[in-house]
């Protein structure tokens, strides 16, 4: 869910729009609010299609189809304007995540949960077919997983049983991977086609892939000719999926029979007996749906949507009448531990347009306090950035929040500021390396971001970028791919040189619940030494040095390897972690100079403070620990996180620490006192990267969902 951009409408009919939920080539879906305060999902047709008569009829057909359907597992229409300009429809908003996204981010669902999913989808098809409608495009992205069961959505290509087909001869409607054989052959798609698609959906939920692999032409051939590979489908559900995928429509089970069979199958899949379908009333003394639905990995994603909807709703209330109307500049007093002003910018992968969030700050004081008062700022232009510190300012912190629309969903794996041009940031987004300017935000204007140079380091777009680093004096950018290949880019000319070849494969980019190290075991973290020429690369095969001018490999005197590695600000030492142990290693010889037990459980990472006087550790046990870098004595335990801390970064002046966790919470700390300064959890999504600029005036965060946020202190 993303804030509205300047191009988005603020109202549709009587409904106020609050945020973007998603969209595609045909239109966009918004979080909306009715006059009575009810949250809605408002689907608005893209202006390019609004004047197309054929598309208009298709949209009107969707409205008619949904209005005729009732049932617990579809999304009923609340209001619609099929003949308005642009056409739109609104359904009640249910916090949920699509099956496609859930499997992409959390992996295949447990067997018992898939059985419940099948029950809900079977009930949905009973309702759809009872209304005389065939869906014709049932697929993972058209199925929402909510706390009380699934919802079937998007009836844009649905058709009444007795309706004359609108498609031209030879034109197929639907998604190739989930089409039935009769659809693939260009024949009429009846209710049995939806059952075939349901079988494909269950296969996807259980295995993470469609039953017939390949490109569209290959898939259609296999759907018609081949039997699906059900080897990865567990026993109790295999026969059901097999019969749903029968080539002959007459051999597929009817939805009512499917529901009855799944109701008997669920106990075998879950070890529970008996078990009702999702949303059914609980039976006293008997296990109910809550035990297996929603499945545990999906619960967090649903909670994420709930938090996002609540945030945008509260933001609109705080903004007063007009709520999420035209973007405007807002000031919010936050706390008394930072001075002056801060600007937050979110940047993405294409030309973007900013939208202002006002009223509710994305940052909150660590003690929970926040009010609507502003503090003095630069009224006649943009104040120059100033280093963050742990000082106290009674007037609080002035934040200007700009969110920009994003195209694509490549996770941000690594960030690095240009040391000379501090308003430029490099982002390794797992699909490419982007160079982004950070525009000024003078009073009354909005920052926008356009990529002035998008560098595809692979040339064909297939290489995943694991990490990025910039030379201290500027001019050179180093990257490592997820397969371990290291390249050096001249930031002026864009010339690319390979310094080291790949060491392995590309890892597991879709396993978003794992750490970057687990997802990309052959990827390497790159770090420049202060001389700007020596580059350290750390990965599962150990630490290696390279001369970026000559490409020469310069191995350390002794092999060095560990879970995570970081470099001292002066380039003299390396921090190497093994489980909860921290080792200090000479950066030239590789010899160990000391070691200590951090007291943490599980895997940790460690960094030096910007002045090199402290060592900070963090990891899966959620506690951030601070140690004296010489004596290894524990100084502080910082506790604000409730999930694994997966990113840490210390400001160059050694005064401020930033930490971020799996849930999306970012906390900044005063390293001298251990006091938390600011907290930000407005993006409930794992933070994969944190970075400071060379002056410590800007802090950047990169998220799993491809967002990049930059805060500038002025």
XYZ file of C-alpha atoms in Angstrom:
714
model
C 0.000 0.000 0.000
C 1.440 3.365 -1.052
C 0.454 7.005 -0.542
C -1.398 8.844 -3.280
C 0.702 10.651 -5.846
C -0.027 14.049 -7.322
C -1.642 12.302 -10.335
C -4.150 10.329 -8.267
C -7.721 11.537 -7.687
C -8.638 12.505 -4.123
C -12.327 11.644 -4.438
C -14.437 9.265 -6.497
C -18.109 10.186 -6.287
C -18.848 10.522 -2.549
C -15.833 8.485 -1.464
C -12.496 9.874 -0.253
C -9.388 8.080 -1.495
C -6.648 7.503 1.084
C -3.909 5.372 -0.526
C -3.012 3.107 -3.430
C -3.575 -0.604 -2.878
C -2.347 -1.762 -6.277
C -3.120 -1.737 -9.949
C -2.109 -2.726 -13.426
C -2.552 -1.801 -17.053
C -6.350 -1.625 -16.811
C -6.714 0.569 -13.749
C -5.827 1.160 -10.136
C -7.266 0.044 -6.813
C -7.383 2.545 -3.956
C -8.089 2.424 -0.255
C -11.137 4.623 0.155
C -13.482 5.849 2.860
C -17.215 6.304 2.520
C -19.145 9.187 4.079
C -20.102 6.905 6.948
C -16.426 6.090 7.589
C -16.424 2.588 6.124
C -13.177 1.533 4.465
C -13.513 0.562 0.810
C -11.452 -0.921 -2.001
C -12.182 1.399 -4.940
C -11.297 0.147 -8.431
C -10.880 2.986 -10.949
C -10.455 2.412 -14.680
C -7.325 3.923 -16.210
C -8.090 7.046 -18.313
C -6.567 5.364 -21.387
C -9.331 2.747 -21.274
C -12.217 4.890 -20.034
C -13.219 5.917 -23.571
C -12.929 2.421 -25.075
C -16.501 1.096 -25.669
C -15.415 -2.559 -25.549
C -13.529 -2.036 -22.318
C -16.459 -0.051 -20.916
C -18.760 -2.997 -21.601
C -16.274 -5.355 -19.978
C -16.189 -3.187 -16.858
C -19.976 -2.873 -16.776
C -20.132 -6.663 -17.063
C -17.871 -6.970 -14.025
C -20.187 -4.692 -12.044
C -23.247 -6.698 -13.056
C -21.491 -9.965 -12.278
C -20.398 -9.000 -8.793
C -23.743 -7.382 -7.944
C -25.438 -10.710 -8.667
C -23.194 -12.753 -6.391
C -23.637 -13.280 -2.678
C -21.465 -15.372 -0.421
C -18.884 -15.236 2.320
C -15.910 -15.703 0.011
C -16.468 -13.017 -2.609
C -16.213 -9.229 -2.260
C -19.710 -7.652 -2.510
C -20.082 -4.309 -4.286
C -20.915 -1.362 -2.035
C -21.231 1.279 -4.760
C -20.366 1.681 -8.439
C -20.285 4.150 -11.306
C -19.852 2.010 -14.444
C -20.847 4.889 -16.740
C -18.942 7.621 -14.883
C -15.753 9.173 -16.231
C -13.681 7.331 -15.215
C -15.761 4.209 -14.460
C -15.312 2.757 -10.959
C -16.644 0.281 -8.435
C -16.198 -0.029 -4.675
C -16.243 -3.098 -2.463
C -15.792 -3.325 1.286
C -12.110 -3.283 2.215
C -10.825 -6.420 3.916
C -7.191 -6.438 5.156
C -5.693 -9.221 3.072
C -2.856 -10.324 0.854
C -3.134 -12.035 -2.507
C -2.254 -15.712 -2.677
C 0.399 -14.824 -5.270
C 2.126 -12.357 -2.938
C 1.785 -14.615 0.107
C 3.543 -17.508 -1.630
C 6.127 -15.196 -3.173
C 7.033 -13.693 0.205
C 6.441 -16.570 2.621
C 6.663 -19.700 0.498
C 4.089 -22.479 -0.123
C 1.289 -22.792 2.416
C 0.915 -25.684 4.886
C -1.207 -28.575 3.684
C -4.008 -28.002 6.195
C -4.192 -24.320 5.275
C -4.476 -25.216 1.589
C -7.338 -27.577 2.418
C -9.140 -24.677 4.126
C -8.288 -22.471 1.162
C -9.894 -25.042 -1.134
C -13.012 -25.113 1.027
C -13.371 -21.350 0.834
C -12.754 -21.239 -2.896
C -15.199 -24.084 -3.450
C -17.846 -22.142 -1.533
C -17.022 -19.036 -3.576
C -17.488 -20.920 -6.853
C -20.809 -22.309 -5.595
C -21.964 -18.693 -5.093
C -20.576 -17.521 -8.418
C -22.100 -20.366 -10.410
C -25.412 -20.080 -8.559
C -25.617 -16.533 -9.932
C -25.205 -17.909 -13.462
C -21.639 -16.609 -13.789
C -18.363 -18.231 -14.842
C -15.310 -16.427 -13.463
C -12.935 -17.506 -16.298
C -9.804 -16.017 -14.674
C -9.366 -17.680 -11.296
C -5.649 -17.420 -10.417
C -3.441 -16.657 -7.377
C -3.425 -12.887 -7.918
C -7.256 -12.862 -7.982
C -7.544 -14.602 -4.621
C -7.172 -12.614 -1.410
C -6.263 -14.270 1.882
C -8.043 -12.606 4.796
C -8.199 -13.486 8.476
C -11.593 -15.193 8.065
C -10.891 -17.005 4.801
C -10.190 -16.351 1.113
C -11.969 -13.933 -1.200
C -12.350 -14.316 -4.959
C -12.049 -10.979 -6.777
C -11.710 -9.468 -10.259
C -14.664 -10.547 -12.360
C -13.541 -8.431 -15.311
C -13.688 -11.358 -17.744
C -16.580 -13.192 -16.093
C -19.521 -14.172 -18.287
C -23.099 -15.220 -17.718
C -23.936 -18.752 -18.827
C -26.344 -17.426 -21.453
C -24.324 -14.398 -22.565
C -23.042 -14.098 -26.116
C -19.234 -14.143 -26.136
C -17.666 -10.730 -26.781
C -14.303 -12.143 -27.764
C -13.379 -12.473 -31.409
C -12.750 -15.837 -33.044
C -9.461 -17.301 -31.886
C -9.110 -14.826 -29.004
C -8.734 -16.454 -25.601
C -9.675 -14.786 -22.338
C -7.892 -15.624 -19.099
C -4.398 -16.362 -17.853
C -2.557 -19.103 -19.714
C -1.148 -20.939 -16.675
C -4.647 -21.433 -15.200
C -6.735 -21.928 -18.351
C -8.703 -25.119 -18.850
C -8.113 -27.302 -21.920
C -11.378 -26.091 -23.426
C -10.264 -22.462 -22.986
C -6.867 -23.267 -24.474
C -8.632 -24.749 -27.498
C -10.750 -21.609 -27.902
C -14.005 -23.246 -26.806
C -16.625 -21.902 -24.441
C -15.553 -21.837 -20.788
C -18.255 -23.087 -18.432
C -18.303 -23.654 -14.658
C -16.030 -26.702 -15.018
C -13.303 -24.366 -16.326
C -13.310 -22.575 -12.979
C -12.835 -25.928 -11.241
C -9.816 -26.665 -13.447
C -8.363 -23.279 -12.468
C -9.074 -24.085 -8.821
C -6.971 -27.228 -9.149
C -4.123 -25.120 -10.536
C -4.478 -22.623 -7.701
C -4.277 -25.386 -5.065
C -1.196 -26.786 -6.827
C 0.411 -23.321 -6.686
C -0.453 -22.844 -3.015
C 1.119 -26.217 -2.134
C 4.235 -26.054 -4.332
C 4.838 -22.418 -5.233
C 4.394 -23.035 -8.961
C 1.653 -23.581 -11.523
C 0.951 -27.206 -12.558
C 2.100 -26.653 -16.148
C 5.433 -24.784 -16.455
C 6.764 -22.828 -19.431
C 5.945 -19.783 -21.541
C 2.350 -19.152 -22.609
C 2.528 -21.219 -25.818
C 4.225 -24.132 -24.066
C 1.804 -23.982 -21.156
C -1.249 -24.079 -23.409
C 0.183 -27.062 -25.282
C 0.860 -28.914 -22.039
C -2.564 -28.093 -20.611
C -4.191 -29.729 -23.613
C -1.775 -32.664 -24.075
C 0.142 -33.435 -20.865
C -0.735 -34.603 -17.394
C 0.385 -32.360 -14.520
C 3.323 -33.339 -12.329
C 1.746 -33.857 -8.900
C 4.805 -35.345 -7.218
C 5.176 -32.374 -4.854
C 1.489 -32.345 -3.874
C 0.944 -34.129 -0.530
C -1.158 -37.285 -0.343
C -4.573 -36.222 1.024
C -4.899 -33.397 -1.512
C -3.217 -35.026 -4.508
C -6.292 -36.877 -5.712
C -8.471 -33.776 -5.373
C -6.026 -31.656 -7.375
C -5.692 -34.420 -9.975
C -9.448 -34.651 -10.547
C -9.828 -30.866 -10.704
C -7.194 -30.878 -13.471
C -8.925 -33.570 -15.514
C -8.894 -32.884 -19.272
C -12.547 -33.874 -19.601
C -14.805 -31.211 -17.985
C -17.311 -33.921 -17.118
C -14.778 -35.692 -14.889
C -14.072 -32.658 -12.710
C -15.887 -32.432 -9.375
C -18.679 -29.891 -8.968
C -17.910 -27.167 -6.383
C -20.512 -28.579 -3.962
C -18.938 -32.039 -4.151
C -15.492 -30.505 -3.799
C -16.537 -28.685 -0.611
C -17.948 -31.871 0.877
C -14.812 -33.840 0.015
C -12.446 -31.192 1.341
C -14.440 -31.026 4.573
C -13.637 -34.709 5.019
C -10.038 -34.255 3.853
C -9.092 -31.384 6.158
C -8.822 -33.520 9.314
C -6.445 -35.878 7.532
C -4.336 -32.955 6.347
C -4.213 -31.174 9.696
C -4.443 -33.945 12.228
C -7.627 -32.300 13.504
C -11.067 -33.866 13.617
C -13.566 -32.592 12.729
C -12.763 -29.187 11.172
C -15.248 -26.782 9.544
C -14.578 -24.595 6.530
C -13.118 -21.082 7.009
C -15.590 -18.748 8.640
C -17.758 -21.554 10.001
C -18.863 -21.213 13.646
C -16.607 -22.895 16.159
C -17.842 -26.124 17.687
C -17.353 -26.205 21.478
C -14.582 -28.583 22.428
C -13.494 -29.088 18.839
C -10.657 -27.428 16.952
C -11.732 -24.752 14.521
C -10.321 -22.777 11.607
C -8.275 -20.444 13.826
C -5.827 -23.281 14.458
C -4.779 -23.485 10.833
C -6.196 -20.344 9.224
C -4.749 -17.980 8.420
C -1.467 -19.901 8.211
C 1.203 -18.432 10.446
C 3.399 -16.830 7.735
C 0.331 -15.149 6.228
C -0.881 -13.712 9.529
C 2.014 -11.281 9.586
C 1.236 -10.133 6.044
C -2.426 -9.551 6.938
C -1.369 -7.619 10.054
C 0.887 -5.566 7.792
C -2.137 -4.572 5.680
C -4.142 -3.740 8.811
C -1.394 -1.433 10.048
C -1.087 0.268 6.679
C -4.832 0.871 6.391
C -4.959 2.206 9.951
C -2.042 4.520 9.268
C -3.620 6.088 6.176
C -7.018 6.317 7.852
C -5.582 8.073 10.909
C -3.531 10.328 8.671
C -6.679 11.417 6.822
C -8.523 12.066 10.094
C -5.652 14.164 11.395
C -5.627 16.174 8.170
C -9.219 17.238 8.872
C -11.868 18.044 6.250
C -10.583 17.096 2.844
C -8.397 14.437 4.440
C -6.348 13.021 1.663
C -7.036 15.887 -0.697
C -4.477 17.748 -2.762
C -0.966 17.256 -1.457
C 0.232 19.912 0.890
C 3.228 20.528 3.033
C 2.855 19.615 6.700
C 4.900 19.995 9.877
C 4.745 17.708 12.854
C 6.498 18.170 16.163
C 8.050 14.889 17.140
C 10.376 14.949 20.151
C 13.000 16.909 22.072
C 16.124 14.937 21.267
C 17.022 16.135 17.769
C 17.506 19.686 16.598
C 16.119 21.466 13.543
C 14.418 19.825 10.588
C 14.418 16.561 8.723
C 13.173 15.686 5.256
C 12.066 12.182 4.305
C 12.019 11.069 0.697
C 10.983 7.744 -0.766
C 12.394 6.827 -4.165
C 11.710 4.008 -6.595
C 12.738 2.580 -9.943
C 11.219 4.886 -12.577
C 10.191 8.507 -13.119
C 8.113 9.273 -10.036
C 5.695 11.808 -8.592
C 5.640 12.802 -4.910
C 2.636 12.884 -2.581
C 2.620 14.497 0.844
C 1.594 12.681 4.000
C 0.428 15.266 6.494
C -0.931 15.301 10.016
C 0.467 12.007 11.289
C 4.237 11.854 11.287
C 6.011 8.756 9.997
C 8.423 9.234 12.876
C 7.407 9.093 16.527
C 9.274 10.026 19.660
C 10.663 7.003 21.435
C 8.450 7.855 24.420
C 5.378 7.891 22.162
C 4.857 11.645 22.317
C 3.971 13.671 19.249
C 1.862 16.749 18.648
C 0.903 18.861 15.683
C 3.100 21.856 16.421
C 5.921 22.726 14.104
C 9.360 24.059 14.800
C 11.241 26.902 13.136
C 12.703 25.970 9.778
C 14.118 27.516 6.670
C 11.222 29.511 5.209
C 13.092 31.033 2.256
C 14.534 27.886 0.686
C 16.288 24.722 1.641
C 18.530 24.759 4.673
C 21.827 22.928 4.163
C 22.005 19.397 5.585
C 23.536 19.124 9.064
C 24.973 16.048 10.807
C 22.633 14.191 13.125
C 23.694 14.113 16.752
C 22.343 13.279 20.179
C 21.627 16.862 21.184
C 18.389 18.173 22.651
C 16.156 20.749 20.997
C 13.011 21.712 22.962
C 11.273 22.699 19.712
C 11.363 19.149 18.434
C 11.951 17.896 14.922
C 10.269 19.194 11.793
C 9.602 16.445 9.260
C 8.491 16.853 5.661
C 7.336 13.477 4.340
C 7.243 12.715 0.639
C 6.345 9.287 -0.693
C 6.838 8.444 -4.328
C 5.151 5.817 -6.467
C 7.197 2.744 -7.315
C 7.184 0.511 -10.354
C 8.511 -2.981 -9.663
C 9.051 -4.951 -6.487
C 12.765 -5.693 -6.414
C 13.966 -5.798 -2.793
C 16.613 -3.255 -1.846
C 19.664 -5.250 -0.776
C 22.241 -2.485 -0.295
C 22.579 1.322 -0.316
C 25.527 3.706 -0.618
C 25.669 7.497 -0.833
C 28.015 9.241 -3.219
C 30.694 10.696 -0.895
C 31.165 13.809 -3.036
C 27.601 14.425 -4.190
C 25.716 13.710 -0.980
C 22.403 14.237 -2.758
C 23.033 11.120 -4.873
C 22.436 7.579 -3.640
C 23.194 4.219 -5.258
C 20.732 1.403 -4.673
C 21.312 -2.289 -5.304
C 17.739 -3.427 -5.851
C 18.400 -7.095 -6.666
C 17.333 -6.456 -10.241
C 19.808 -3.711 -11.103
C 21.943 -0.883 -9.779
C 20.220 2.517 -9.755
C 21.748 5.949 -9.281
C 19.237 8.375 -7.775
C 19.421 12.123 -7.211
C 17.801 13.372 -4.009
C 16.071 16.614 -5.025
C 15.737 19.651 -2.754
C 12.378 20.360 -1.163
C 11.952 24.141 -0.813
C 8.977 25.481 1.089
C 5.709 24.891 -0.706
C 7.152 22.431 -3.212
C 7.442 18.670 -3.309
C 10.546 16.610 -3.920
C 10.367 14.341 -6.938
C 12.862 11.722 -7.996
C 13.852 10.584 -11.447
C 16.705 8.224 -12.130
C 19.262 10.304 -14.022
C 21.347 7.186 -14.609
C 20.122 3.615 -14.330
C 23.084 1.295 -14.651
C 22.317 -2.308 -15.538
C 25.604 -3.915 -14.529
C 24.783 -7.156 -16.331
C 23.671 -5.769 -19.659
C 20.750 -8.180 -20.020
C 18.891 -7.522 -16.782
C 19.333 -11.047 -15.422
C 22.001 -10.417 -12.789
C 20.882 -9.707 -9.230
C 22.894 -7.024 -7.424
C 23.700 -8.033 -3.843
C 25.749 -5.080 -2.581
C 27.137 -1.686 -3.556
C 29.912 0.527 -2.140
C 31.370 3.891 -3.116
C 35.032 4.904 -2.891
C 35.630 7.481 -0.097
C 36.868 10.153 -2.514
C 34.166 9.412 -5.072
C 34.473 8.504 -8.727
C 34.244 4.721 -8.298
C 31.348 2.438 -7.457
C 31.828 -1.255 -6.674
C 29.135 -3.906 -6.850
C 28.780 -7.589 -6.141
C 26.155 -9.811 -7.687
C 24.282 -12.556 -5.833
C 26.572 -15.048 -7.573
C 29.669 -13.274 -6.201
C 30.883 -11.478 -9.331
C 32.524 -8.140 -8.508
C 32.493 -5.197 -10.867
C 33.778 -1.646 -10.674
C 31.946 1.248 -12.337
C 33.402 4.642 -13.196
C 30.682 6.971 -11.932
C 31.577 9.639 -14.519
C 31.771 7.576 -17.692
C 29.693 4.583 -16.669
C 32.441 2.235 -17.793
C 32.209 -1.192 -16.152
C 35.096 -3.557 -15.389
C 34.900 -7.058 -13.927
C 37.309 -7.444 -11.014
C 36.366 -10.963 -9.924
C 34.274 -13.673 -11.602
C 31.165 -15.272 -10.154
C 31.673 -17.847 -7.394
C 28.316 -19.623 -7.471
C 24.669 -19.315 -8.479
C 22.070 -16.632 -7.844
C 20.568 -18.057 -4.644
C 16.903 -17.807 -3.641
C 15.627 -14.285 -4.448
C 11.974 -15.046 -3.606
C 12.583 -16.311 -0.040
C 11.768 -12.963 1.585
C 11.492 -14.380 5.119
C 15.176 -15.382 5.093
C 18.179 -13.155 5.672
C 20.083 -11.843 2.666
C 22.989 -14.129 3.570
C 20.694 -17.179 3.561
C 18.983 -16.156 0.343
C 22.227 -15.432 -1.497
C 24.954 -17.655 -0.017
C 27.312 -16.917 -2.917
C 26.788 -13.152 -2.819
C 29.496 -10.950 -1.340
C 29.449 -7.713 0.634
C 31.850 -5.119 -0.805
C 33.637 -2.483 1.320
C 36.175 0.150 0.264
C 39.234 0.819 2.402
C 39.984 4.494 3.172
C 42.557 4.608 0.329
C 39.667 4.304 -2.160
C 41.537 1.692 -4.144
C 41.513 -1.408 -1.963
C 38.211 -3.266 -1.970
C 37.288 -5.959 0.547
C 34.740 -8.599 -0.475
C 33.221 -10.852 2.178
C 31.061 -13.902 1.547
C 30.539 -17.551 2.398
C 33.966 -18.368 0.955
C 35.743 -15.863 3.165
C 37.278 -12.398 2.816
C 39.302 -11.327 -0.200
C 40.957 -8.028 -1.150
C 41.238 -6.525 -4.621
C 43.136 -3.630 -6.133
C 40.354 -1.891 -8.071
C 42.873 -0.039 -10.259
C 44.599 -3.168 -11.563
C 42.026 -5.869 -10.792
C 44.695 -7.779 -8.882
C 43.534 -10.065 -6.079
C 45.382 -9.479 -2.805
C 44.574 -12.291 -0.354
C 44.953 -11.656 3.358
C 47.924 -13.279 5.067
C 45.624 -15.779 6.811
C 42.173 -16.925 5.674
C 39.275 -15.050 7.256
C 35.649 -16.241 7.205
C 32.511 -15.780 9.281
C 28.792 -15.072 9.271
C 29.173 -11.325 8.720
C 32.141 -9.011 8.171
C 32.587 -5.248 8.479
C 35.548 -2.877 8.228
C 36.972 -0.429 10.784
C 36.602 3.252 9.696
C 40.391 3.494 9.410
C 40.604 0.248 7.431
C 42.951 -1.427 9.917
C 40.668 -4.105 11.364
C 37.822 -6.366 10.384
C 34.920 -7.419 12.579
C 33.985 -11.039 11.929
C 31.032 -12.770 13.599
C 30.534 -16.494 14.195
C 27.188 -17.140 15.867
C 27.231 -14.830 18.898
C 31.031 -14.470 18.931
C 32.794 -11.369 17.610
C 36.389 -11.641 16.370
C 38.675 -8.699 15.640
C 41.027 -9.468 12.761
C 43.953 -7.516 11.320
C 42.842 -6.244 7.899
C 46.252 -6.899 6.336
C 47.512 -10.137 7.867
C 44.186 -11.759 8.691
C 45.489 -12.630 12.146
C 43.078 -12.495 15.074
C 43.706 -9.594 17.449
C 40.952 -10.383 19.935
C 37.530 -11.953 20.423
C 34.577 -11.811 22.779
C 31.163 -13.377 23.336
C 28.424 -10.838 22.632
C 25.910 -12.699 24.790
C 23.486 -12.864 21.882
C 21.684 -16.021 20.867
C 21.681 -16.959 17.204
C 23.391 -15.292 14.279
C 24.496 -11.656 14.600
C 26.117 -8.900 12.584
C 28.530 -6.317 13.983
C 29.751 -2.844 12.981
C 32.086 -0.238 14.391
C 30.768 3.138 15.437
C 31.748 5.915 13.057
C 34.654 6.995 15.260
C 35.815 3.408 15.791
C 35.501 3.518 19.589
C 32.547 1.142 19.912
C 31.398 -2.181 18.492
C 27.668 -2.686 17.974
C 26.041 -6.100 17.504
C 22.491 -7.072 16.580
C 20.628 -10.138 15.379
C 17.759 -12.535 15.778
C 17.342 -12.119 19.548
C 16.164 -8.492 18.922
C 18.664 -6.897 21.360
C 21.214 -4.343 20.123
C 24.405 -4.465 22.201
C 27.163 -1.843 22.435
C 30.731 -2.676 23.514
C 33.946 -0.738 24.060
C 36.085 -1.446 20.986
C 39.312 -1.822 22.977
C 38.271 -3.564 26.203
C 35.188 -5.377 24.795
C 33.291 -4.364 27.939
C 29.529 -4.167 27.506
C 28.277 -0.579 27.631
C 24.599 -0.749 26.682
C 21.755 -3.055 25.701
C 19.289 -1.286 23.448
C 15.799 -2.774 23.416
C 13.045 -1.418 21.196
C 12.735 -4.173 18.603
C 10.389 -7.139 18.836
C 11.595 -8.964 15.716
C 15.023 -9.841 14.347
C 17.267 -6.814 13.814
C 18.492 -7.209 10.232
C 20.158 -3.864 9.464
C 22.439 -1.607 11.522
C 24.404 1.516 10.573
C 26.434 3.971 12.669
C 26.710 7.655 11.746
C 30.194 8.891 10.754
C 30.556 11.083 13.850
C 30.026 8.123 16.192
C 27.095 9.786 17.963
C 24.029 8.160 16.402
C 23.098 4.545 15.577
C 20.296 3.399 13.287
C 18.800 -0.095 13.602
C 15.986 -1.778 11.677
C 14.120 -5.054 11.997
C 12.094 -7.652 10.155
C 8.782 -5.906 10.933
C 9.879 -2.574 9.430
C 10.642 -0.692 12.661
C 13.576 1.721 12.378
C 15.035 3.166 15.572
C 17.761 5.771 15.949
C 19.792 5.885 19.166
C 22.065 8.265 21.033
C 25.201 6.125 21.317
C 26.572 8.211 24.197
C 23.583 7.595 26.450
C 21.866 4.585 24.888
C 18.620 6.567 24.702
C 16.281 5.897 21.751
C 15.755 9.032 19.698
C 13.261 8.374 16.916
C 11.184 5.403 15.829
C 9.567 4.840 12.444
C 7.277 1.929 11.610
C 5.084 3.472 8.909
C 6.307 0.882 6.370
C 5.539 -2.529 7.911
C 7.993 -4.318 5.643
C 11.452 -5.774 6.334
C 14.237 -3.179 6.173
C 17.114 -4.778 4.284
C 19.610 -1.900 4.198
C 20.574 1.244 6.130
C 23.182 3.810 5.086
C 24.493 7.218 6.185
C 26.019 9.801 3.896
C 29.627 10.912 4.428
C 28.621 13.867 6.601
C 26.056 11.999 8.694
C 23.332 14.407 7.575
C 21.272 11.872 5.625
C 20.015 8.429 6.624
C 18.601 6.034 4.017
C 16.590 2.839 4.459
C 15.859 0.224 1.809
C 12.888 -2.140 2.128
C 11.961 -5.609 0.931
C 9.064 -4.075 -1.044
C 11.514 -1.887 -3.073
C 10.899 1.387 -1.225
C 13.852 3.615 -0.401
C 13.404 6.307 2.245
C 15.873 9.119 2.891
C 15.800 11.460 5.893
C 17.803 14.682 5.722
C 18.480 16.805 8.792
C 18.492 20.523 8.023
